[in-house]
Short mmCIF file of C-alpha atoms in Angstrom, two decimals:
data_model
loop_
_atom_site.label_atom_id
_atom_site.label_comp_id
_atom_site.label_asym_id
_atom_site.label_seq_id
_atom_site.Cartn_x
_atom_site.Cartn_y
_atom_site.Cartn_z
CA ALA A 1 9.86 16.07 5.24
CA GLN A 2 7.30 14.45 2.98
CA SER A 3 4.31 13.09 4.83
CA VAL A 4 0.79 11.79 4.40
CA THR A 5 -1.77 12.26 7.13
CA GLN A 6 -5.11 10.56 7.56
CA PRO A 7 -6.53 12.37 10.59
CA ASP A 8 -9.28 9.86 11.32
CA ILE A 9 -8.21 6.46 12.61
CA HIS A 10 -11.77 5.12 12.81
CA ILE A 11 -15.00 6.31 11.22
CA THR A 12 -18.49 4.90 11.72
CA VAL A 13 -21.31 5.67 9.31
CA SER A 14 -24.79 4.31 8.83
CA GLU A 15 -25.58 2.37 5.72
CA GLY A 16 -26.92 4.75 3.10
CA ALA A 17 -25.24 7.79 4.60
CA SER A 18 -22.57 9.80 2.82
CA LEU A 19 -18.90 9.34 3.54
CA GLU A 20 -15.83 11.52 3.45
CA LEU A 21 -12.37 10.29 4.40
CA ARG A 22 -9.68 12.89 4.80
CA CYS A 23 -6.15 12.86 3.48
CA ASN A 24 -3.57 15.64 3.76
CA TYR A 25 -0.07 15.56 2.37
CA SER A 26 3.10 17.55 2.57
CA TYR A 27 5.09 17.44 -0.65
CA GLY A 28 7.15 19.97 -2.55
CA ALA A 29 5.90 19.28 -6.06
CA THR A 30 2.53 18.23 -7.43
CA PRO A 31 2.28 14.67 -6.28
CA TYR A 32 0.62 11.58 -7.64
CA LEU A 33 -2.27 10.75 -5.31
CA PHE A 34 -3.94 7.42 -4.64
CA TRP A 35 -6.64 5.84 -2.54
CA TYR A 36 -6.46 2.13 -1.78
CA VAL A 37 -8.93 -0.10 0.05
CA GLN A 38 -8.07 -3.18 2.08
CA SER A 39 -10.71 -5.69 3.11
CA PRO A 40 -9.93 -7.92 6.09
CA GLY A 41 -7.24 -10.47 5.29
CA GLN A 42 -6.78 -9.10 1.79
CA GLY A 43 -4.20 -7.10 -0.09
CA LEU A 44 -4.67 -3.50 -1.15
CA GLN A 45 -6.88 -2.65 -4.09
CA LEU A 46 -6.64 0.63 -5.98
CA LEU A 47 -9.82 2.73 -5.75
CA LEU A 48 -8.68 5.74 -7.75
CA LYS A 49 -5.70 7.92 -8.57
CA TYR A 50 -4.89 11.48 -9.56
CA PHE A 51 -1.93 12.47 -11.70
CA SER A 52 -3.05 15.67 -13.40
CA GLY A 53 -6.01 17.32 -15.10
CA ASP A 54 -9.52 17.36 -13.67
CA THR A 55 -9.22 17.62 -9.91
CA LEU A 56 -12.32 15.50 -9.31
CA VAL A 57 -11.48 11.88 -9.92
CA GLN A 58 -13.92 9.01 -10.25
CA GLY A 59 -12.99 5.55 -9.07
CA ILE A 60 -14.40 2.09 -8.68
CA LYS A 61 -17.29 1.13 -6.40
CA GLY A 62 -18.85 4.59 -6.64
CA PHE A 63 -16.01 6.45 -4.94
CA GLU A 64 -14.65 9.81 -5.95
CA ALA A 65 -11.90 12.07 -4.66
CA GLU A 66 -11.07 15.72 -5.09
CA PHE A 67 -7.57 17.16 -5.26
CA LYS A 68 -7.35 20.58 -3.61
CA ARG A 69 -3.90 22.05 -4.09
CA SER A 70 -4.54 25.04 -1.82
CA GLN A 71 -5.41 22.73 1.06
CA SER A 72 -2.93 19.95 0.20
CA SER A 73 -5.81 17.53 0.45
CA PHE A 74 -7.18 14.58 -1.46
CA ASN A 75 -10.38 13.56 0.33
CA LEU A 76 -12.32 10.45 -0.62
CA ARG A 77 -16.10 10.60 -0.86
CA LYS A 78 -19.03 8.35 -1.50
CA PRO A 79 -22.65 9.60 -1.57
CA SER A 80 -24.23 6.44 -0.14
CA VAL A 81 -22.28 3.84 1.79
CA HIS A 82 -23.02 0.13 1.53
CA TRP A 83 -22.25 -2.44 4.24
CA SER A 84 -19.67 -3.99 1.90
CA ASP A 85 -17.64 -0.76 2.06
CA ALA A 86 -16.50 -1.59 5.58
CA ALA A 87 -12.73 -1.85 5.24
CA GLU A 88 -9.44 -0.06 5.82
CA TYR A 89 -8.73 2.86 3.50
CA PHE A 90 -5.27 4.14 2.72
CA CYS A 91 -4.23 7.36 1.08
CA ALA A 92 -0.87 7.27 -0.69
CA VAL A 93 1.32 9.83 -2.39
CA GLY A 94 4.03 9.40 -5.00
CA GLU A 95 6.19 11.51 -7.26
CA ASN A 96 7.33 10.95 -10.81
CA SER A 97 10.86 11.43 -9.60
CA GLY A 98 10.35 9.43 -6.44
CA TYR A 99 11.03 5.83 -5.74
CA ALA A 100 7.95 4.54 -3.95
CA LEU A 101 4.61 5.49 -2.52
CA ASN A 102 4.27 7.06 0.90
CA PHE A 103 1.21 5.68 2.69
CA GLY A 104 -0.92 7.22 5.38
CA LYS A 105 -1.66 5.10 8.43
CA GLY A 106 -5.15 4.28 7.25
CA THR A 107 -8.74 4.91 8.27
CA SER A 108 -10.89 2.04 9.41
CA LEU A 109 -14.49 2.34 8.22
CA LEU A 110 -17.32 0.67 10.11
CA VAL A 111 -20.78 0.63 8.53
CA THR A 112 -23.77 0.18 10.82
CA PRO A 113 -27.23 -1.01 9.74
CA ASP B 1 -4.50 -12.57 -16.35
CA ALA B 2 -1.41 -10.94 -14.98
CA GLU B 3 -1.09 -11.13 -11.24
CA ILE B 4 1.20 -10.90 -8.24
CA THR B 5 1.43 -13.81 -5.83
CA GLN B 6 3.06 -14.32 -2.47
CA SER B 7 4.02 -17.51 -0.68
CA PRO B 8 3.58 -18.77 1.86
CA ARG B 9 0.40 -17.01 2.95
CA HIS B 10 1.06 -17.88 6.58
CA LYS B 11 4.33 -18.76 8.28
CA ILE B 12 5.29 -19.48 11.86
CA THR B 13 8.97 -19.60 12.69
CA GLU B 14 11.30 -19.40 15.64
CA THR B 15 13.59 -16.61 16.71
CA GLY B 16 16.97 -16.81 14.99
CA ARG B 17 15.87 -18.81 11.97
CA GLN B 18 16.33 -17.60 8.42
CA VAL B 19 13.07 -17.07 6.57
CA THR B 20 12.42 -16.27 2.92
CA LEU B 21 9.15 -14.89 1.65
CA ALA B 22 8.47 -15.24 -2.06
CA CYS B 23 6.94 -12.68 -4.38
CA HIS B 24 6.22 -13.41 -8.02
CA GLN B 25 4.58 -11.09 -10.55
CA THR B 26 3.52 -11.72 -14.12
CA TRP B 27 2.90 -8.05 -14.95
CA ASN B 28 6.43 -7.73 -16.33
CA HIS B 29 6.88 -4.68 -14.09
CA ASN B 30 10.38 -3.39 -13.54
CA ASN B 31 9.64 -2.00 -10.09
CA MET B 32 8.94 -4.20 -7.08
CA PHE B 33 8.48 -3.33 -3.42
CA TRP B 34 8.22 -4.99 -0.05
CA TYR B 35 6.17 -3.48 2.77
CA ARG B 36 5.29 -4.54 6.26
CA GLN B 37 1.96 -3.65 7.82
CA ASP B 38 1.58 -3.23 11.55
CA LEU B 39 -1.30 -1.87 13.57
CA GLY B 40 -0.91 1.86 14.04
CA HIS B 41 1.90 2.15 11.50
CA GLY B 42 0.18 1.59 8.19
CA LEU B 43 2.49 0.29 5.47
CA ARG B 44 6.22 0.81 5.79
CA LEU B 45 8.66 0.25 2.98
CA ILE B 46 11.33 -2.39 3.59
CA HIS B 47 13.17 -2.75 0.27
CA TYR B 48 12.53 -1.97 -3.36
CA SER B 49 13.99 -2.73 -6.76
CA TYR B 50 13.90 -0.85 -10.05
CA GLY B 51 15.04 -3.81 -12.10
CA VAL B 52 17.22 -6.88 -12.32
CA GLN B 53 20.29 -6.66 -10.09
CA ASP B 54 18.99 -3.43 -8.52
CA THR B 55 18.00 -3.32 -4.84
CA ASN B 56 17.52 -0.41 -2.44
CA LYS B 57 16.81 0.03 1.24
CA GLY B 58 13.56 1.49 2.43
CA GLU B 59 12.42 2.97 5.70
CA VAL B 60 12.70 -0.22 7.81
CA SER B 61 15.34 -2.37 6.12
CA ASP B 62 17.36 -3.53 9.15
CA GLY B 63 17.27 -7.33 9.43
CA TYR B 64 15.94 -7.82 5.89
CA SER B 65 17.53 -8.41 2.50
CA VAL B 66 16.33 -8.85 -1.07
CA SER B 67 17.82 -9.97 -4.34
CA ARG B 68 16.57 -9.49 -7.90
CA SER B 69 17.87 -12.04 -10.37
CA ASN B 70 14.97 -11.78 -12.82
CA THR B 71 12.07 -9.45 -13.58
CA GLU B 72 9.37 -11.64 -12.04
CA ASP B 73 10.69 -12.35 -8.54
CA LEU B 74 11.78 -10.37 -5.49
CA PRO B 75 12.26 -12.70 -2.50
CA LEU B 76 12.51 -11.13 0.93
CA THR B 77 14.88 -12.78 3.42
CA LEU B 78 14.93 -12.35 7.16
CA GLU B 79 18.48 -13.32 8.03
CA SER B 80 17.78 -14.08 11.69
CA ALA B 81 14.12 -13.72 12.54
CA ALA B 82 13.19 -11.62 15.56
CA SER B 83 9.87 -11.30 17.38
CA SER B 84 9.74 -7.67 16.27
CA GLN B 85 9.45 -8.93 12.71
CA THR B 86 6.08 -10.53 13.38
CA SER B 87 3.93 -8.72 10.87
CA VAL B 88 1.98 -8.94 7.63
CA TYR B 89 4.21 -8.54 4.59
CA PHE B 90 3.02 -7.22 1.26
CA CYS B 91 4.76 -7.29 -2.06
CA ALA B 92 3.85 -4.81 -4.78
CA SER B 93 4.92 -3.94 -8.29
CA SER B 94 4.55 -1.01 -10.67
CA THR B 95 5.53 0.07 -14.15
CA LEU B 96 7.08 3.36 -13.08
CA PRO B 97 8.39 4.73 -9.79
CA GLY B 98 5.70 6.78 -8.09
CA ASP B 99 3.00 5.18 -10.24
CA THR B 100 0.18 2.83 -9.30
CA GLN B 101 1.35 -0.16 -7.31
CA TYR B 102 -0.38 -3.53 -7.54
CA PHE B 103 -0.33 -5.57 -4.37
CA GLY B 104 -0.10 -9.24 -3.58
CA PRO B 105 -2.40 -10.89 -1.02
CA GLY B 106 0.16 -10.71 1.79
CA THR B 107 2.07 -13.11 4.02
CA ARG B 108 1.33 -13.26 7.73
CA LEU B 109 4.57 -14.06 9.55
CA THR B 110 4.73 -14.98 13.21
CA VAL B 111 8.10 -15.21 14.94
CA LEU B 112 7.98 -17.08 18.26
#
């Protein structure tokens, strides 16, 4: 069955430190891959997406993600975290023949001073 | 600017009542989706639509219905609200299935 796994429920990082959020998927074909961010009380905002081509994708707010087919992963990274990055992050997977996105359960990011 | 809106933003209702949550998008997207978000479950798909007069069940459709009479709107109806339907509901739309979805701000529904 198709699935999306975000292994880390909560992550705490210090402001200025680097960040990596993990996402693993189980799909038959090459999927469409997304990272969304949700601030408290808000809807989901697209950070970045991968459809094809260069496996390193740049997004908004200084985020990037790398698609690794051999590891079925699409991890999100940021070199230096800001306090405003504290939020819930969701990885999602879709297919061009599919009907909707399949979301992971999210990773909650806490940023400490 | 194009956008997707949801109303109401907050709703409190009683068990057994019928409730309708509105979703309106001005993106002119064919595809629209309803999700519910619960702690520990992430987002789960309730219903979706690929166009006018088209509706499909998602992962957690029991107790919910939708109708699509025009491109812009996909209202979600809880026929007889249950406490288990207390949740935050998000509407989304996209140009193509499997493509980027744009989300509304959400509706927090409490069923007492």
